[in-house]
Amino acid sequence: MTPSRFVEKWKAVELSERSASQQHFLDLCALLGQPAPADHDATGAEYAFEKGVAVCGPASKGSKGQYGFADVWWRGKFGWEYKRKDKHKTLDEAYRQLLKYREALENPPLLIVCDIGRIQIHTNFTGTAKQIHEIPLEQMTEPGCLRQLHRVFTDPDSFRPTRTTEAVTAEIAAQVGRVAQRLRERGHDPHVAAHFLMKCMFCLFAEDIELLPSTVFKKMLERTHSQPERFERYAGELFAAMRFGGDAMLEQIPHFNGGLFDEAPPLPLTQDDLGVLLLAARQDWSAVEPAIFGTLFERSLDPAKRAQIGAHYTSREDILLVIEPVIMAPLRREWSAVQATVDEQLARRRTAKTADTRRKADDRIHQLLQEFIGRLASVRVLDPACGSGNFLYVAIQQLLYLEKEVIAYSARPEIGQTLIPQVRPTQLHGIEINPYAAELAQVVIWIGYLQWMRDNGFNPPRDPILEPLQTIENRDAILAWADGDSGKPISTWQEGAKCLGPAAWPETDFIVGNPPFLGSKQFRQNGLSDSYIQSMYGSFQLPKTSDLCCYWFELARCMIETRPTLRAGLLATQGIRGGDNRRVLEHVKCTGDIFLAWPDRDWVLDGATVHVSIVGFDGGGELHRCIGTAPVAAINADLTSGADAKSAQALKQNGGIAFQGPVKVGDFDIPLAIAREYLAAPNPTGTSNVAVVREWIRGESLNQRVEAVFIIDFQETSLEEASRYESPFEHVRAHVKAFRDKSKDKLRRTYWWRLGRSGAEFRNATMGLQRYLVTCQTSKHRLFSWVVSGSLPAQTVIAFARCDDYFLGVVHASLHGIWVRCLGSQLREAESGSRYTPTTCFETFPLPWPPGHEDMNHAAYQRIAAAAKELNDLRERWLNPPEWIEPLARVIDAQDDFSDVPEQARPLIR
């Protein structure tokens, strides 16, 4: 078969699809030198004509119900569908039919449709922008076309598009975002501008998936590009037609409605604006990836997030770490149970001896499948911090895939039931305080839903195409508010508002999402007012130092307590495993249980990679528990398995030994040079400033070689007593008083000359000791060091009121290090170390002898003490060699003679 002979033969053919398709394909194989199905695979297991498949939706041909046949199929290469030759019709119906077959054909990389007069090759590679290659019959004599067809058989992977859906999405979001920025710069209200651009964006998407007449919006941009005032008029006509259905641009426009196409008029655009929109219109909007589009577009809409443009975003794969185990796993178990029961009924029908028995089996099968498809349509999913809807979109996508599987299963010849898709976006609930994101979430969810319907061969809903997503609420998710004057409910806090207590969340079956990450110390810096914070503290039984995300966990826990079958999967800072944050997970364990944990997982938040914990919990009904991907018997509140070390109780004997350093509130710290000046300065009363100017032991002082810093510490003296130390007192008056006068804490305003917290207990415990032990509170490597009494530990240092070598040996032992790793709060990733907290890390740790009751004559005590002393001596010898230190001491005494100081030691001279 030559190319010319092939074209001559088939250009005149007017046979029906069934009569022509197989002969056409055999001639094509002969032309390309490729094997025919029977030549390559006599069994038809991987390459066959008329491959039988179950389909989702009515099949145009088939033996029963929704069971159909793909005209040609070659595993791992292509699915091929023929249609009758008709130059007046597109091949869209044939392509939609292949989309219905796609899963049953094992998702081949190429989906090919043909009507003899042309061949269309559609790419079907996951994560890439779709491409269509069309080869008309008349061009079959051209070498390029023949090579392209040859690759279909020999190298289908060569058709893989180089552009990913993520790249297309990012480019589209950036282009529309530029118009949003220009509208804001011209003084348009940001929310009005965002709403208008969402209409434009949806029009571009709708025409690319053929919900609008082809290129109607693009043509409008092209024709009005140089006359922007005409665009404003025509856009208004189009939006009005989309609101109710009607005529615009000489085209019949379907009814969209949905609240998006409201009566708000189009905004005036410049010629440059229209040029940017025209560039966006030429992109393939059908390839938009909804799971990331909302994030990227929101960054363009919201001035507060513009710095994140171009930064990373949360991927679909990451979101599935929550959606799959929390929502889909139990639904798939339900589906497996339904399938098992259906199979039992099929077996009963096959062996039935009477028509009545067969009828009852059929009725039961019908009931089971109808009930489960209805179950999927009744599932409610809530994201109480939904942002631009990414979690909700991925959730409905997975529900749709499961529904499609159920429909295909029901279409099997032995069942033959036709089920109609029922899952809808209105099953999704969201709460979002940002008005941009709340409205964008609705658009993103609808785009994702309509895109999925089109990509899987289903017809979208009609009349209207969109429904208002009133389930996406723009309000506070933590607290409920009322106007202070009228008492009417309001959505968010405002000055004078009255708190009504915890916010009420809508009834739901699943709660998923990514609550905001904010430590308690950053509440005020990030816009939370004092009245809001106090209302939050008064409405929840959580420690006041809890991160903001803990309040979402507590609200979800309360809902599960009243409805134990509800399941939740939420993200948190990885610090939720330790300290006061862990309290909320302890609450979860008291009223239900944790079935899923990713204790330390990379995640993208606000464009940056952070470390998070993922927690799935319910009322205790889930029997399958996993940490990461590893099954475990139980998950503790610190997201570990096995023995729950976090439940260890404080030992009474360990109390009064470990202390956090005093809190400094104000500029009490001074450099070495000023400290020397103050220490040398006399006072009229004869008192020495040595009593109040002390070396300040900071974390960096312990772990790095840095210049010493001193601190002015009046302890708990009165104002009169403090003023007797003239130079230090004047320093504090000049550098601290004005700052402390602004404090909202009355005691700190009143006692402005004192540190924020004096550390009296630490001073009393170390009184009479010549040295005490310290460790940096947060550290990658846990080291313990001796410091001389008289120095003052900083807030970031943990001090131990012990001076014996035995104690150093005990806390420096590897066993204590493991204990600290287990009970201390992790810093970011595990490699960054942990936070040492006296109450959890030391007071719970059992020492060989209770403190104060050591047997000093015991051989073990003496060995521990000797080993610890040797460790400290070796470390000091390494860090401070005597041959360096002795000359340095002489230099310090002489002030000016450096002659005998070794060159390597001179940087140590202060």
PDB file of C-alpha atoms in Angstrom, residues 252-411:
ATOM      1  CA  GLN A 252     -26.935  32.116  21.343  1.00  0.00           C
ATOM      2  CA  ILE A 253     -25.592  32.198  24.916  1.00  0.00           C
ATOM      3  CA  PRO A 254     -26.679  29.527  27.428  1.00  0.00           C
ATOM      4  CA  HIS A 255     -27.932  30.243  30.932  1.00  0.00           C
ATOM      5  CA  PHE A 256     -25.044  30.298  33.452  1.00  0.00           C
ATOM      6  CA  ASN A 257     -26.388  32.231  36.461  1.00  0.00           C
ATOM      7  CA  GLY A 258     -24.627  31.092  39.637  1.00  0.00           C
ATOM      8  CA  GLY A 259     -24.177  34.519  41.197  1.00  0.00           C
ATOM      9  CA  LEU A 260     -20.989  35.121  39.253  1.00  0.00           C
ATOM     10  CA  PHE A 261     -22.732  36.909  36.390  1.00  0.00           C
ATOM     11  CA  ASP A 262     -24.575  39.421  38.518  1.00  0.00           C
ATOM     12  CA  GLU A 263     -25.597  42.933  37.504  1.00  0.00           C
ATOM     13  CA  ALA A 264     -22.254  44.536  38.367  1.00  0.00           C
ATOM     14  CA  PRO A 265     -21.105  46.390  35.213  1.00  0.00           C
ATOM     15  CA  PRO A 266     -17.788  45.652  33.475  1.00  0.00           C
ATOM     16  CA  LEU A 267     -14.898  47.878  34.489  1.00  0.00           C
ATOM     17  CA  PRO A 268     -13.290  50.214  31.942  1.00  0.00           C
ATOM     18  CA  LEU A 269     -10.076  48.726  30.540  1.00  0.00           C
ATOM     19  CA  THR A 270      -7.258  50.391  28.644  1.00  0.00           C
ATOM     20  CA  GLN A 271      -5.818  49.226  25.351  1.00  0.00           C
ATOM     21  CA  ASP A 272      -2.858  47.770  27.245  1.00  0.00           C
ATOM     22  CA  ASP A 273      -5.207  45.886  29.593  1.00  0.00           C
ATOM     23  CA  LEU A 274      -7.032  44.388  26.632  1.00  0.00           C
ATOM     24  CA  GLY A 275      -3.710  43.417  25.094  1.00  0.00           C
ATOM     25  CA  VAL A 276      -2.779  41.452  28.201  1.00  0.00           C
ATOM     26  CA  LEU A 277      -6.200  39.764  28.308  1.00  0.00           C
ATOM     27  CA  LEU A 278      -5.830  38.904  24.632  1.00  0.00           C
ATOM     28  CA  LEU A 279      -2.522  37.171  25.386  1.00  0.00           C
ATOM     29  CA  ALA A 280      -4.292  35.222  28.137  1.00  0.00           C
ATOM     30  CA  ALA A 281      -7.148  34.358  25.762  1.00  0.00           C
ATOM     31  CA  ARG A 282      -4.702  32.682  23.379  1.00  0.00           C
ATOM     32  CA  GLN A 283      -3.681  30.235  26.097  1.00  0.00           C
ATOM     33  CA  ASP A 284      -5.378  26.851  26.454  1.00  0.00           C
ATOM     34  CA  TRP A 285      -7.760  27.534  29.330  1.00  0.00           C
ATOM     35  CA  SER A 286      -9.057  23.981  29.206  1.00  0.00           C
ATOM     36  CA  ALA A 287      -5.637  22.916  30.538  1.00  0.00           C
ATOM     37  CA  VAL A 288      -5.856  25.030  33.699  1.00  0.00           C
ATOM     38  CA  GLU A 289      -5.001  23.047  36.836  1.00  0.00           C
ATOM     39  CA  PRO A 290      -7.645  24.104  39.398  1.00  0.00           C
ATOM     40  CA  ALA A 291      -5.703  22.617  42.319  1.00  0.00           C
ATOM     41  CA  ILE A 292      -3.120  25.413  41.972  1.00  0.00           C
ATOM     42  CA  PHE A 293      -4.886  28.072  39.888  1.00  0.00           C
ATOM     43  CA  GLY A 294      -6.714  29.523  42.864  1.00  0.00           C
ATOM     44  CA  THR A 295      -3.488  29.972  44.815  1.00  0.00           C
ATOM     45  CA  LEU A 296      -1.664  31.639  41.922  1.00  0.00           C
ATOM     46  CA  PHE A 297      -4.526  33.945  40.990  1.00  0.00           C
ATOM     47  CA  GLU A 298      -5.202  34.881  44.621  1.00  0.00           C
ATOM     48  CA  ARG A 299      -1.605  36.060  44.930  1.00  0.00           C
ATOM     49  CA  SER A 300      -2.254  38.419  42.039  1.00  0.00           C
ATOM     50  CA  LEU A 301      -5.561  39.676  43.461  1.00  0.00           C
ATOM     51  CA  ASP A 302      -4.455  40.260  47.031  1.00  0.00           C
ATOM     52  CA  PRO A 303      -1.802  42.981  47.533  1.00  0.00           C
ATOM     53  CA  ALA A 304      -0.729  41.302  50.775  1.00  0.00           C
ATOM     54  CA  LYS A 305       0.268  38.183  48.818  1.00  0.00           C
ATOM     55  CA  ARG A 306       1.946  39.727  45.782  1.00  0.00           C
ATOM     56  CA  ALA A 307       5.379  38.968  47.209  1.00  0.00           C
ATOM     57  CA  GLN A 308       4.532  35.270  46.808  1.00  0.00           C
ATOM     58  CA  ILE A 309       4.048  35.492  43.031  1.00  0.00           C
ATOM     59  CA  GLY A 310       6.471  33.100  41.415  1.00  0.00           C
ATOM     60  CA  ALA A 311       6.938  31.193  44.666  1.00  0.00           C
ATOM     61  CA  HIS A 312       6.055  27.559  45.186  1.00  0.00           C
ATOM     62  CA  TYR A 313       2.533  26.256  45.743  1.00  0.00           C
ATOM     63  CA  THR A 314       0.938  23.247  47.367  1.00  0.00           C
ATOM     64  CA  SER A 315       0.645  20.405  44.876  1.00  0.00           C
ATOM     65  CA  ARG A 316      -2.281  18.082  44.285  1.00  0.00           C
ATOM     66  CA  GLU A 317      -0.121  15.189  45.500  1.00  0.00           C
ATOM     67  CA  ASP A 318       0.377  16.886  48.856  1.00  0.00           C
ATOM     68  CA  ILE A 319      -3.333  17.623  49.244  1.00  0.00           C
ATOM     69  CA  LEU A 320      -4.109  13.972  48.506  1.00  0.00           C
ATOM     70  CA  LEU A 321      -2.110  13.031  51.624  1.00  0.00           C
ATOM     71  CA  VAL A 322      -5.141  14.368  53.510  1.00  0.00           C
ATOM     72  CA  ILE A 323      -8.031  13.716  51.116  1.00  0.00           C
ATOM     73  CA  GLU A 324      -7.211  10.084  50.350  1.00  0.00           C
ATOM     74  CA  PRO A 325      -7.047   8.601  53.884  1.00  0.00           C
ATOM     75  CA  VAL A 326      -9.615  10.895  55.504  1.00  0.00           C
ATOM     76  CA  ILE A 327     -12.372  10.978  52.862  1.00  0.00           C
ATOM     77  CA  MET A 328     -11.761   8.388  50.190  1.00  0.00           C
ATOM     78  CA  ALA A 329     -10.493   5.411  52.196  1.00  0.00           C
ATOM     79  CA  PRO A 330     -13.763   4.879  54.147  1.00  0.00           C
ATOM     80  CA  LEU A 331     -15.873   5.508  51.039  1.00  0.00           C
ATOM     81  CA  ARG A 332     -13.847   2.947  49.087  1.00  0.00           C
ATOM     82  CA  ARG A 333     -14.342   0.454  51.888  1.00  0.00           C
ATOM     83  CA  GLU A 334     -18.083   1.051  51.666  1.00  0.00           C
ATOM     84  CA  TRP A 335     -17.912   0.581  47.899  1.00  0.00           C
ATOM     85  CA  SER A 336     -15.976  -2.677  48.250  1.00  0.00           C
ATOM     86  CA  ALA A 337     -18.646  -3.961  50.622  1.00  0.00           C
ATOM     87  CA  VAL A 338     -21.385  -3.000  48.132  1.00  0.00           C
ATOM     88  CA  GLN A 339     -19.532  -4.782  45.321  1.00  0.00           C
ATOM     89  CA  ALA A 340     -19.177  -7.916  47.441  1.00  0.00           C
ATOM     90  CA  THR A 341     -22.916  -7.934  48.141  1.00  0.00           C
ATOM     91  CA  VAL A 342     -23.734  -7.321  44.473  1.00  0.00           C
ATOM     92  CA  ASP A 343     -21.493 -10.237  43.498  1.00  0.00           C
ATOM     93  CA  GLU A 344     -23.393 -12.426  45.958  1.00  0.00           C
ATOM     94  CA  GLN A 345     -26.675 -11.412  44.361  1.00  0.00           C
ATOM     95  CA  LEU A 346     -25.287 -12.094  40.879  1.00  0.00           C
ATOM     96  CA  ALA A 347     -24.294 -15.587  41.988  1.00  0.00           C
ATOM     97  CA  ARG A 348     -27.752 -16.066  43.482  1.00  0.00           C
ATOM     98  CA  ARG A 349     -29.360 -14.972  40.217  1.00  0.00           C
ATOM     99  CA  ARG A 350     -27.223 -17.357  38.165  1.00  0.00           C
ATOM    100  CA  THR A 351     -28.299 -20.319  40.287  1.00  0.00           C
ATOM    101  CA  ALA A 352     -31.920 -19.201  40.711  1.00  0.00           C
ATOM    102  CA  LYS A 353     -34.545 -21.750  39.788  1.00  0.00           C
ATOM    103  CA  THR A 354     -37.474 -19.357  39.599  1.00  0.00           C
ATOM    104  CA  ALA A 355     -38.154 -16.029  37.916  1.00  0.00           C
ATOM    105  CA  ASP A 356     -39.202 -14.565  41.278  1.00  0.00           C
ATOM    106  CA  THR A 357     -35.803 -15.354  42.792  1.00  0.00           C
ATOM    107  CA  ARG A 358     -34.034 -13.750  39.822  1.00  0.00           C
ATOM    108  CA  ARG A 359     -36.261 -10.689  40.069  1.00  0.00           C
ATOM    109  CA  LYS A 360     -35.523 -10.279  43.772  1.00  0.00           C
ATOM    110  CA  ALA A 361     -31.785 -10.515  43.090  1.00  0.00           C
ATOM    111  CA  ASP A 362     -32.070  -7.881  40.359  1.00  0.00           C
ATOM    112  CA  ASP A 363     -34.091  -5.619  42.635  1.00  0.00           C
ATOM    113  CA  ARG A 364     -31.523  -5.972  45.394  1.00  0.00           C
ATOM    114  CA  ILE A 365     -28.650  -5.176  42.996  1.00  0.00           C
ATOM    115  CA  HIS A 366     -30.510  -2.121  41.737  1.00  0.00           C
ATOM    116  CA  GLN A 367     -31.186  -0.978  45.293  1.00  0.00           C
ATOM    117  CA  LEU A 368     -27.564  -1.402  46.396  1.00  0.00           C
ATOM    118  CA  LEU A 369     -26.143   0.557  43.478  1.00  0.00           C
ATOM    119  CA  GLN A 370     -28.752   3.309  43.663  1.00  0.00           C
ATOM    120  CA  GLU A 371     -28.197   3.694  47.386  1.00  0.00           C
ATOM    121  CA  PHE A 372     -24.423   3.972  47.011  1.00  0.00           C
ATOM    122  CA  ILE A 373     -24.589   6.465  44.154  1.00  0.00           C
ATOM    123  CA  GLY A 374     -26.957   8.437  46.369  1.00  0.00           C
ATOM    124  CA  ARG A 375     -24.521   8.083  49.242  1.00  0.00           C
ATOM    125  CA  LEU A 376     -21.783   9.748  47.184  1.00  0.00           C
ATOM    126  CA  ALA A 377     -24.195  12.523  46.229  1.00  0.00           C
ATOM    127  CA  SER A 378     -24.974  13.155  49.897  1.00  0.00           C
ATOM    128  CA  VAL A 379     -21.368  13.371  51.136  1.00  0.00           C
ATOM    129  CA  ARG A 380     -20.609  16.782  52.622  1.00  0.00           C
ATOM    130  CA  VAL A 381     -17.047  18.051  52.858  1.00  0.00           C
ATOM    131  CA  LEU A 382     -16.054  21.114  54.893  1.00  0.00           C
ATOM    132  CA  ASP A 383     -12.826  23.081  54.675  1.00  0.00           C
ATOM    133  CA  PRO A 384     -13.080  25.647  57.496  1.00  0.00           C
ATOM    134  CA  ALA A 385     -10.067  27.591  56.196  1.00  0.00           C
ATOM    135  CA  CYS A 386     -10.664  26.984  52.504  1.00  0.00           C
ATOM    136  CA  GLY A 387      -8.580  29.762  50.946  1.00  0.00           C
ATOM    137  CA  SER A 388      -9.137  29.656  47.199  1.00  0.00           C
ATOM    138  CA  GLY A 389     -10.665  26.171  47.341  1.00  0.00           C
ATOM    139  CA  ASN A 390      -7.759  23.825  46.577  1.00  0.00           C
ATOM    140  CA  PHE A 391      -8.636  21.165  49.152  1.00  0.00           C
ATOM    141  CA  LEU A 392     -12.309  21.277  48.191  1.00  0.00           C
ATOM    142  CA  TYR A 393     -11.544  20.956  44.477  1.00  0.00           C
ATOM    143  CA  VAL A 394      -9.328  17.898  45.006  1.00  0.00           C
ATOM    144  CA  ALA A 395     -12.006  16.394  47.262  1.00  0.00           C
ATOM    145  CA  ILE A 396     -14.780  16.683  44.678  1.00  0.00           C
ATOM    146  CA  GLN A 397     -12.467  15.436  41.952  1.00  0.00           C
ATOM    147  CA  GLN A 398     -11.829  12.250  43.927  1.00  0.00           C
ATOM    148  CA  LEU A 399     -15.553  11.836  44.645  1.00  0.00           C
ATOM    149  CA  LEU A 400     -16.242  12.154  40.922  1.00  0.00           C
ATOM    150  CA  TYR A 401     -13.648   9.505  40.078  1.00  0.00           C
ATOM    151  CA  LEU A 402     -15.223   7.084  42.550  1.00  0.00           C
ATOM    152  CA  GLU A 403     -18.689   7.855  41.169  1.00  0.00           C
ATOM    153  CA  LYS A 404     -17.397   7.191  37.651  1.00  0.00           C
ATOM    154  CA  GLU A 405     -16.053   3.836  38.829  1.00  0.00           C
ATOM    155  CA  VAL A 406     -19.474   2.958  40.267  1.00  0.00           C
ATOM    156  CA  ILE A 407     -21.239   3.928  37.024  1.00  0.00           C
ATOM    157  CA  ALA A 408     -18.804   1.848  34.938  1.00  0.00           C
ATOM    158  CA  TYR A 409     -19.224  -1.149  37.267  1.00  0.00           C
ATOM    159  CA  SER A 410     -23.002  -0.874  37.008  1.00  0.00           C
ATOM    160  CA  ALA A 411     -22.779  -0.870  33.203  1.00  0.00           C
TER     161      ALA A 411
END
